[in-house]
């Protein structure tokens, strides 16, 4: 499969190159040369196919011949080795739980797929790939776990000191030797700045093969389209075959963008709702056609505190840069923290379901859309387990959450981290 840079169509790349580099040399995001519809037989059979079989059919065109079929199946089997339950809340509202992976956030799938592809590509070479990632919480945990003890890889995580939750810090700092966690005396933006500095550092380039593991990487982005296929298979089992609307709690818009890819592959999705917190750049863009990011606002749904979503350019491309086409198929709503808390309570009181703040925003977006589209069926993604936002959930619902196994297992592990104050200190630590 060929990819090209969204900044310059003549910059081409294989899947392997795109995964290993993360971003094109002109800093453009990689995009597949073509997206081919899956055939009718596949869709007619969807209900009978296993999640693994579906995953293989969906992912094989994006990988092409660069990974052989048996190996790709093996990688996918490992990638989706947990459940994706669809839970019914009401007559026409469902939620797809994406938090049953090792770090209990939906990013596990992309991180696992990416790490295993890299491992395959550098196997039997004496290369080592260094994955550099700045995190405000969830991404780092998923990447650390996804790459944990994967040979030929080294993960360097930067996180702002005192700004991640205790559980998140445990997830960052209790992995194998190939995962190094750096606690930065500064903000998340400082961490991101260090990552950017590292990518343009000529000394580092000579000694390290650096790649990034956020959702700009095609191997993290594309497997997220599987969630939409898994959902539609489960709806097919309920004999719900059309009028299905997806509401996705969105930050960098990678997850929802993968849903649009799924519909390009022929999956019958009626409409997309991008539900955001107060960081509402896309909501405003759809209203007035002007893309004007504001300063990022801190919210309760902090994994979505993004004001300039990096994947939005891919979304525009998928709709041929036509605002009218976007609006026909895609809506965006924004909700503040007050509304988020009220939604947590409503979901708990009315449907006896415990959501997390991100899922609650997905619920709000869905409800708003269904108000004017009453005969539709809707699903919102639950992108993180409520335990990851324990304080918000427990205090507002007046309950105590039980620790799931994935969290219990790391609570008593000893944290292993290095503390740094500047880029120079980071560089010294990773060069020597
Ligand atoms: C990353 C994340 C999101 C946002 O996903 P995007 O693909 O960046 O839009 C939503 N919820 C949770 C819990 C996350 O970790």
XYZ file of C-alpha atoms and ligand atoms in Angstrom:
447
model
C 0.000 0.000 0.000
C 1.215 3.436 -0.907
C 0.789 6.488 1.247
C 1.453 10.113 0.433
C 1.995 13.278 2.402
C -1.060 15.499 2.713
C 1.232 18.483 2.225
C 2.697 17.293 -1.027
C 1.214 14.479 -3.068
C 4.549 13.676 -4.707
C 6.069 12.579 -1.386
C 5.218 8.877 -1.397
C 5.859 6.183 1.128
C 5.318 2.499 1.760
C 3.335 1.364 4.799
C 6.599 0.362 6.451
C 8.216 3.750 5.905
C 5.085 5.543 7.082
C 5.000 3.513 10.291
C 8.697 3.856 11.002
C 8.821 7.591 10.311
C 5.442 8.549 11.784
C 5.247 11.744 9.777
C 6.435 12.636 6.260
C 9.684 14.528 5.792
C 7.759 17.696 4.926
C 5.838 17.291 8.231
C 2.687 16.322 6.340
C 0.426 13.550 7.617
C 0.473 10.314 5.664
C -2.710 9.353 3.855
C -3.549 6.149 1.926
C -3.315 6.477 -1.869
C -6.698 4.874 -2.248
C -9.339 3.359 -0.035
C -11.096 0.481 -1.744
C -14.602 -0.599 -0.812
C -14.814 -4.093 0.644
C -16.979 -6.402 -1.459
C -20.649 -7.303 -0.940
C -19.801 -10.827 0.084
C -17.894 -9.464 3.066
C -20.809 -7.276 4.144
C -23.389 -10.016 3.608
C -21.244 -12.302 5.727
C -20.361 -9.794 8.435
C -22.635 -11.367 11.012
C -20.900 -14.742 10.618
C -17.320 -13.502 10.649
C -15.232 -13.438 13.805
C -13.724 -10.155 14.982
C -10.336 -11.477 13.880
C -11.585 -12.311 10.387
C -13.165 -8.868 10.113
C -9.941 -7.241 11.290
C -7.923 -9.051 8.656
C -10.272 -8.091 5.813
C -10.306 -4.454 6.912
C -6.602 -4.004 7.572
C -5.045 -6.003 4.743
C -5.396 -3.285 2.086
C -3.676 -0.727 4.326
C -0.726 -3.034 4.907
C -0.581 -4.503 1.402
C 2.055 -7.130 0.738
C 4.425 -5.620 3.259
C 3.367 -8.062 5.965
C 2.363 -11.563 4.877
C -1.150 -12.781 5.677
C -0.222 -15.237 8.394
C 1.889 -12.692 10.193
C -0.773 -9.994 9.863
C -3.358 -12.338 11.365
C -0.978 -13.068 14.231
C -0.429 -9.345 14.836
C -4.152 -8.633 14.763
C -4.953 -11.513 17.074
C -2.579 -10.036 19.589
C -3.918 -6.520 18.990
C -7.572 -7.301 19.736
C -7.070 -9.844 22.499
C -9.849 -8.418 24.700
C -13.583 -7.717 24.503
C -15.488 -4.861 22.870
C -18.947 -5.187 24.424
C -21.944 -3.273 23.084
C -24.185 -2.257 25.983
C -27.805 -1.223 25.544
C -28.849 1.791 27.627
C -32.276 2.489 26.129
C -34.451 1.659 23.151
C -32.116 3.426 20.757
C -29.005 4.342 22.751
C -26.064 1.979 22.994
C -22.461 2.296 24.110
C -19.453 0.401 22.810
C -16.974 -0.167 25.631
C -13.453 0.288 24.347
C -11.724 0.074 27.708
C -11.127 -3.622 28.251
C -7.504 -3.560 27.116
C -4.436 -3.511 29.365
C -4.492 0.236 30.122
C -8.296 0.583 30.014
C -8.419 3.260 27.317
C -9.262 2.790 23.655
C -5.754 3.761 22.613
C -4.555 0.242 23.479
C -5.617 -1.134 20.098
C -3.647 1.362 18.031
C -0.605 1.173 20.301
C -0.538 -2.634 20.205
C -0.901 -2.758 16.435
C 1.805 -0.185 15.880
C 4.322 -1.833 18.213
C 3.868 -5.233 16.635
C 4.232 -3.850 13.111
C 7.471 -2.129 14.089
C 8.746 -5.279 15.725
C 8.018 -7.181 12.495
C 9.688 -4.591 10.268
C 12.925 -4.445 12.221
C 13.117 -8.101 13.125
C 16.431 -9.607 11.998
C 17.976 -6.229 11.388
C 20.219 -4.781 14.042
C 18.149 -1.639 14.039
C 16.458 -0.266 17.075
C 13.502 2.085 16.897
C 13.040 4.754 19.539
C 9.491 5.840 20.139
C 9.209 9.269 21.620
C 5.958 10.358 23.163
C 4.761 13.289 25.226
C 1.675 12.554 27.262
C -0.839 14.353 29.411
C -1.971 10.971 30.704
C -3.585 8.266 28.602
C -1.530 8.101 25.433
C 1.702 7.410 27.295
C 0.200 4.521 29.234
C -1.182 2.837 26.140
C 2.075 3.280 24.247
C 4.157 2.054 27.195
C 2.013 -1.042 27.551
C 1.779 -1.636 23.805
C 5.581 -1.592 23.442
C 6.351 -3.233 26.771
C 9.171 -5.769 26.209
C 8.787 -5.622 22.411
C 12.293 -6.346 21.195
C 14.049 -3.815 19.002
C 12.076 -0.952 20.463
C 12.787 1.637 23.103
C 10.081 3.947 24.410
C 10.796 7.375 25.825
C 7.846 8.913 27.613
C 7.734 12.507 28.760
C 5.053 13.585 31.207
C 4.487 16.735 33.245
C 5.427 16.296 36.899
C 2.432 16.292 39.233
C -0.090 16.701 36.420
C -1.008 13.075 35.739
C -3.136 10.973 38.049
C -1.583 8.396 40.351
C -2.965 5.507 38.299
C -1.685 7.077 35.107
C 1.771 7.545 36.608
C 1.840 3.892 37.650
C 0.945 2.904 34.106
C 3.808 5.003 32.767
C 6.492 3.944 35.205
C 6.040 0.217 35.906
C 6.913 -1.344 32.559
C 9.848 -3.333 31.197
C 13.395 -2.027 30.778
C 12.739 -0.825 27.229
C 10.286 1.771 28.528
C 11.846 4.858 30.096
C 9.603 7.392 31.811
C 10.808 10.977 32.165
C 9.082 13.225 34.626
C 9.456 16.763 33.321
C 9.524 19.741 35.608
C 7.061 21.690 33.457
C 3.751 21.492 31.600
C 2.480 19.142 28.914
C 3.359 21.798 26.342
C 6.956 21.744 27.599
C 6.996 17.976 27.090
C 5.666 18.372 23.565
C 8.247 20.998 22.824
C 11.020 18.601 23.880
C 9.661 15.949 21.517
C 9.682 18.459 18.668
C 13.240 19.499 19.532
C 14.340 15.885 19.509
C 12.907 15.313 16.040
C 15.002 18.094 14.540
C 18.153 17.343 16.563
C 20.914 16.373 14.109
C 23.060 14.557 16.705
C 20.157 12.429 17.790
C 19.247 11.646 14.191
C 22.702 10.134 13.668
C 22.357 7.686 16.520
C 18.616 7.005 16.830
C 15.733 5.956 14.571
C 13.069 8.137 16.093
C 9.362 7.756 15.525
C 6.296 9.209 17.131
C 3.430 7.215 18.576
C 0.529 9.598 18.567
C -2.422 9.190 16.258
C -0.672 10.834 13.333
C 1.059 7.462 12.887
C -0.980 5.426 10.388
C -0.466 2.233 12.384
C -2.136 3.826 15.385
C -4.845 5.582 13.449
C -6.175 3.019 10.965
C -6.895 -0.003 13.220
C -9.393 2.169 15.070
C -11.752 1.687 12.120
C -12.236 -1.857 13.445
C -14.419 -0.540 16.288
C -17.029 0.564 13.744
C -17.095 -2.825 12.047
C -17.359 -4.653 15.379
C -20.285 -2.389 16.330
C -22.121 -2.930 13.059
C -21.664 -6.694 13.384
C -23.260 -6.536 16.826
C -26.078 -4.348 15.519
C -26.614 -6.821 12.681
C -27.086 -9.529 15.318
C -29.875 -7.331 16.729
C -31.253 -6.926 13.217
C -30.416 -3.224 13.216
C -28.837 -2.742 9.817
C -29.131 0.924 9.030
C -29.862 4.335 10.509
C -26.934 3.876 12.870
C -25.300 7.041 14.156
C -21.921 7.103 15.927
C -21.050 9.727 18.529
C -17.339 9.815 19.301
C -15.759 11.760 22.169
C -13.078 13.580 20.210
C -9.797 15.316 20.974
C -7.286 14.824 18.195
C -10.076 13.399 16.004
C -8.143 10.221 15.143
C -10.827 7.859 16.351
C -13.703 9.512 14.499
C -11.552 9.917 11.401
C -11.036 6.136 11.403
C -14.831 5.814 11.408
C -15.050 7.864 8.244
C -12.466 5.520 6.741
C -14.775 2.632 7.703
C -17.627 4.241 5.804
C -15.328 4.756 2.785
C -14.714 1.020 2.997
C -18.458 0.623 2.478
C -19.715 0.239 6.040
C -23.287 1.509 6.304
C -23.010 4.346 8.830
C -25.667 7.029 8.672
C -23.990 9.884 10.462
C -21.036 10.898 12.629
C -21.213 13.123 15.671
C -17.930 14.514 16.965
C -18.581 15.311 20.618
C -16.030 17.585 22.234
C -15.479 19.372 25.513
C -15.058 23.154 25.664
C -12.223 22.918 23.156
C -14.647 23.552 20.321
C -12.564 24.516 17.280
C -14.302 22.011 15.001
C -17.805 22.844 16.243
C -17.167 26.494 15.401
C -15.601 25.594 12.073
C -18.717 23.709 10.985
C -20.825 26.673 11.995
C -18.910 29.471 10.280
C -16.328 27.831 8.006
C -13.435 29.395 9.916
C -10.806 27.167 11.507
C -9.535 29.186 14.447
C -8.005 27.268 17.365
C -8.187 29.067 20.703
C -5.931 28.541 23.660
C -6.431 25.013 25.034
C -8.841 24.862 27.967
C -8.364 22.367 30.792
C -11.440 20.218 31.412
C -12.618 17.120 33.298
C -12.283 15.124 30.070
C -8.602 15.932 29.831
C -7.684 13.366 27.184
C -9.631 15.613 24.811
C -8.044 18.914 25.796
C -6.898 19.659 22.285
C -7.660 22.875 20.463
C -5.962 22.137 17.153
C -6.827 18.503 16.359
C -4.082 17.043 14.199
C -6.331 14.595 12.335
C -8.856 17.140 11.154
C -6.889 17.622 7.954
C -7.447 13.933 7.188
C -11.171 14.352 7.790
C -11.300 17.245 5.347
C -9.473 15.101 2.808
C -11.931 12.215 3.282
C -14.764 14.611 2.397
C -12.784 16.048 -0.528
C -12.287 19.358 1.287
C -15.938 20.182 0.717
C -17.628 21.779 3.730
C -21.068 20.884 2.388
C -20.119 17.214 2.121
C -18.735 17.294 5.653
C -21.906 18.821 7.064
C -24.121 16.251 5.305
C -22.484 13.383 7.108
C -20.777 14.884 10.143
C -21.928 17.062 13.025
C -19.986 18.424 15.969
C -21.264 19.538 19.369
C -19.322 20.900 22.311
C -20.168 20.543 26.023
C -18.677 22.146 29.107
C -17.720 20.564 32.439
C -21.073 21.354 34.053
C -22.921 19.537 31.326
C -20.447 16.669 31.558
C -21.147 16.181 35.256
C -24.914 16.379 34.719
C -24.582 13.728 32.007
C -22.594 11.420 34.306
C -25.466 11.687 36.794
C -28.178 11.240 34.184
C -26.529 8.119 32.747
C -26.170 6.692 36.249
C -29.667 7.570 37.483
C -31.658 6.869 34.323
C -29.765 3.924 32.866
C -27.876 2.538 35.842
C -24.612 2.830 33.941
C -21.334 4.335 35.124
C -19.676 6.382 32.401
C -16.423 8.306 32.492
C -16.295 12.029 31.599
C -15.296 11.318 27.965
C -18.081 8.805 27.432
C -20.508 11.227 29.067
C -19.686 13.787 26.393
C -20.240 11.145 23.720
C -23.630 10.439 25.274
C -24.555 14.150 25.234
C -23.667 14.514 21.564
C -25.680 11.456 20.670
C -28.715 12.588 22.640
C -28.630 15.975 20.984
C -28.468 14.469 17.522
C -31.237 11.944 18.202
C -33.543 14.740 19.324
C -34.069 15.708 15.715
C -33.502 12.211 14.312
C -35.766 10.177 16.517
C -36.018 7.014 14.452
C -32.250 6.483 14.362
C -30.151 4.153 16.470
C -27.157 5.610 18.187
C -23.963 4.392 19.759
C -21.435 6.413 21.692
C -17.951 5.123 22.395
C -16.883 4.689 26.001
C -13.214 5.497 25.503
C -11.917 4.980 29.047
C -12.866 2.993 32.128
C -14.390 5.255 34.828
C -11.680 4.145 37.265
C -9.215 6.247 35.272
C -11.198 9.331 36.299
C -12.003 7.993 39.715
C -12.226 11.261 41.624
C -14.679 12.925 39.235
C -16.840 9.843 38.940
C -16.893 8.858 42.629
C -17.503 12.330 43.991
C -20.305 13.190 41.570
C -22.101 9.856 41.717
C -21.408 9.302 45.393
C -20.153 5.761 44.839
C -16.981 3.751 45.299
C -15.525 2.138 42.219
C -13.891 -1.267 42.398
C -10.393 -1.533 41.023
C -10.373 -3.759 37.958
C -7.636 -6.356 37.602
C -5.641 -4.277 35.087
C -5.247 -1.513 37.661
C -4.957 -3.621 40.805
C -2.052 -5.471 39.280
C 0.122 -2.325 39.048
C -0.880 -0.463 42.213
C 1.875 -1.963 44.345
C 4.566 -1.952 41.726
C 7.485 0.360 42.285
C 7.665 3.419 40.036
C 10.763 3.714 37.888
C 11.304 7.180 36.476
C 13.945 9.776 35.662
C 13.511 13.468 36.404
C 14.546 16.182 33.986
C 14.241 19.929 33.681
C 15.422 20.707 30.168
C 15.892 19.311 26.676
C 19.647 19.130 27.273
C 19.093 16.788 30.206
C 16.807 14.624 28.097
C 19.312 14.460 25.287
C 22.127 13.474 27.590
C 19.999 10.743 29.118
C 19.046 9.177 25.808
C 22.344 9.634 23.967
C 24.482 7.915 26.571
C -7.396 10.049 23.379
C -8.726 9.974 23.994
C -9.874 10.538 23.389
C -9.788 11.325 22.099
O -9.528 10.529 20.976
P -9.033 11.198 19.629
O -8.781 10.065 18.690
O -7.784 11.953 19.954
O -10.122 12.093 19.155
C -11.092 10.378 24.005
N -11.207 9.724 25.181
C -10.139 9.176 25.799
C -10.335 8.511 27.104
C -8.876 9.274 25.243
O -7.818 8.746 25.871
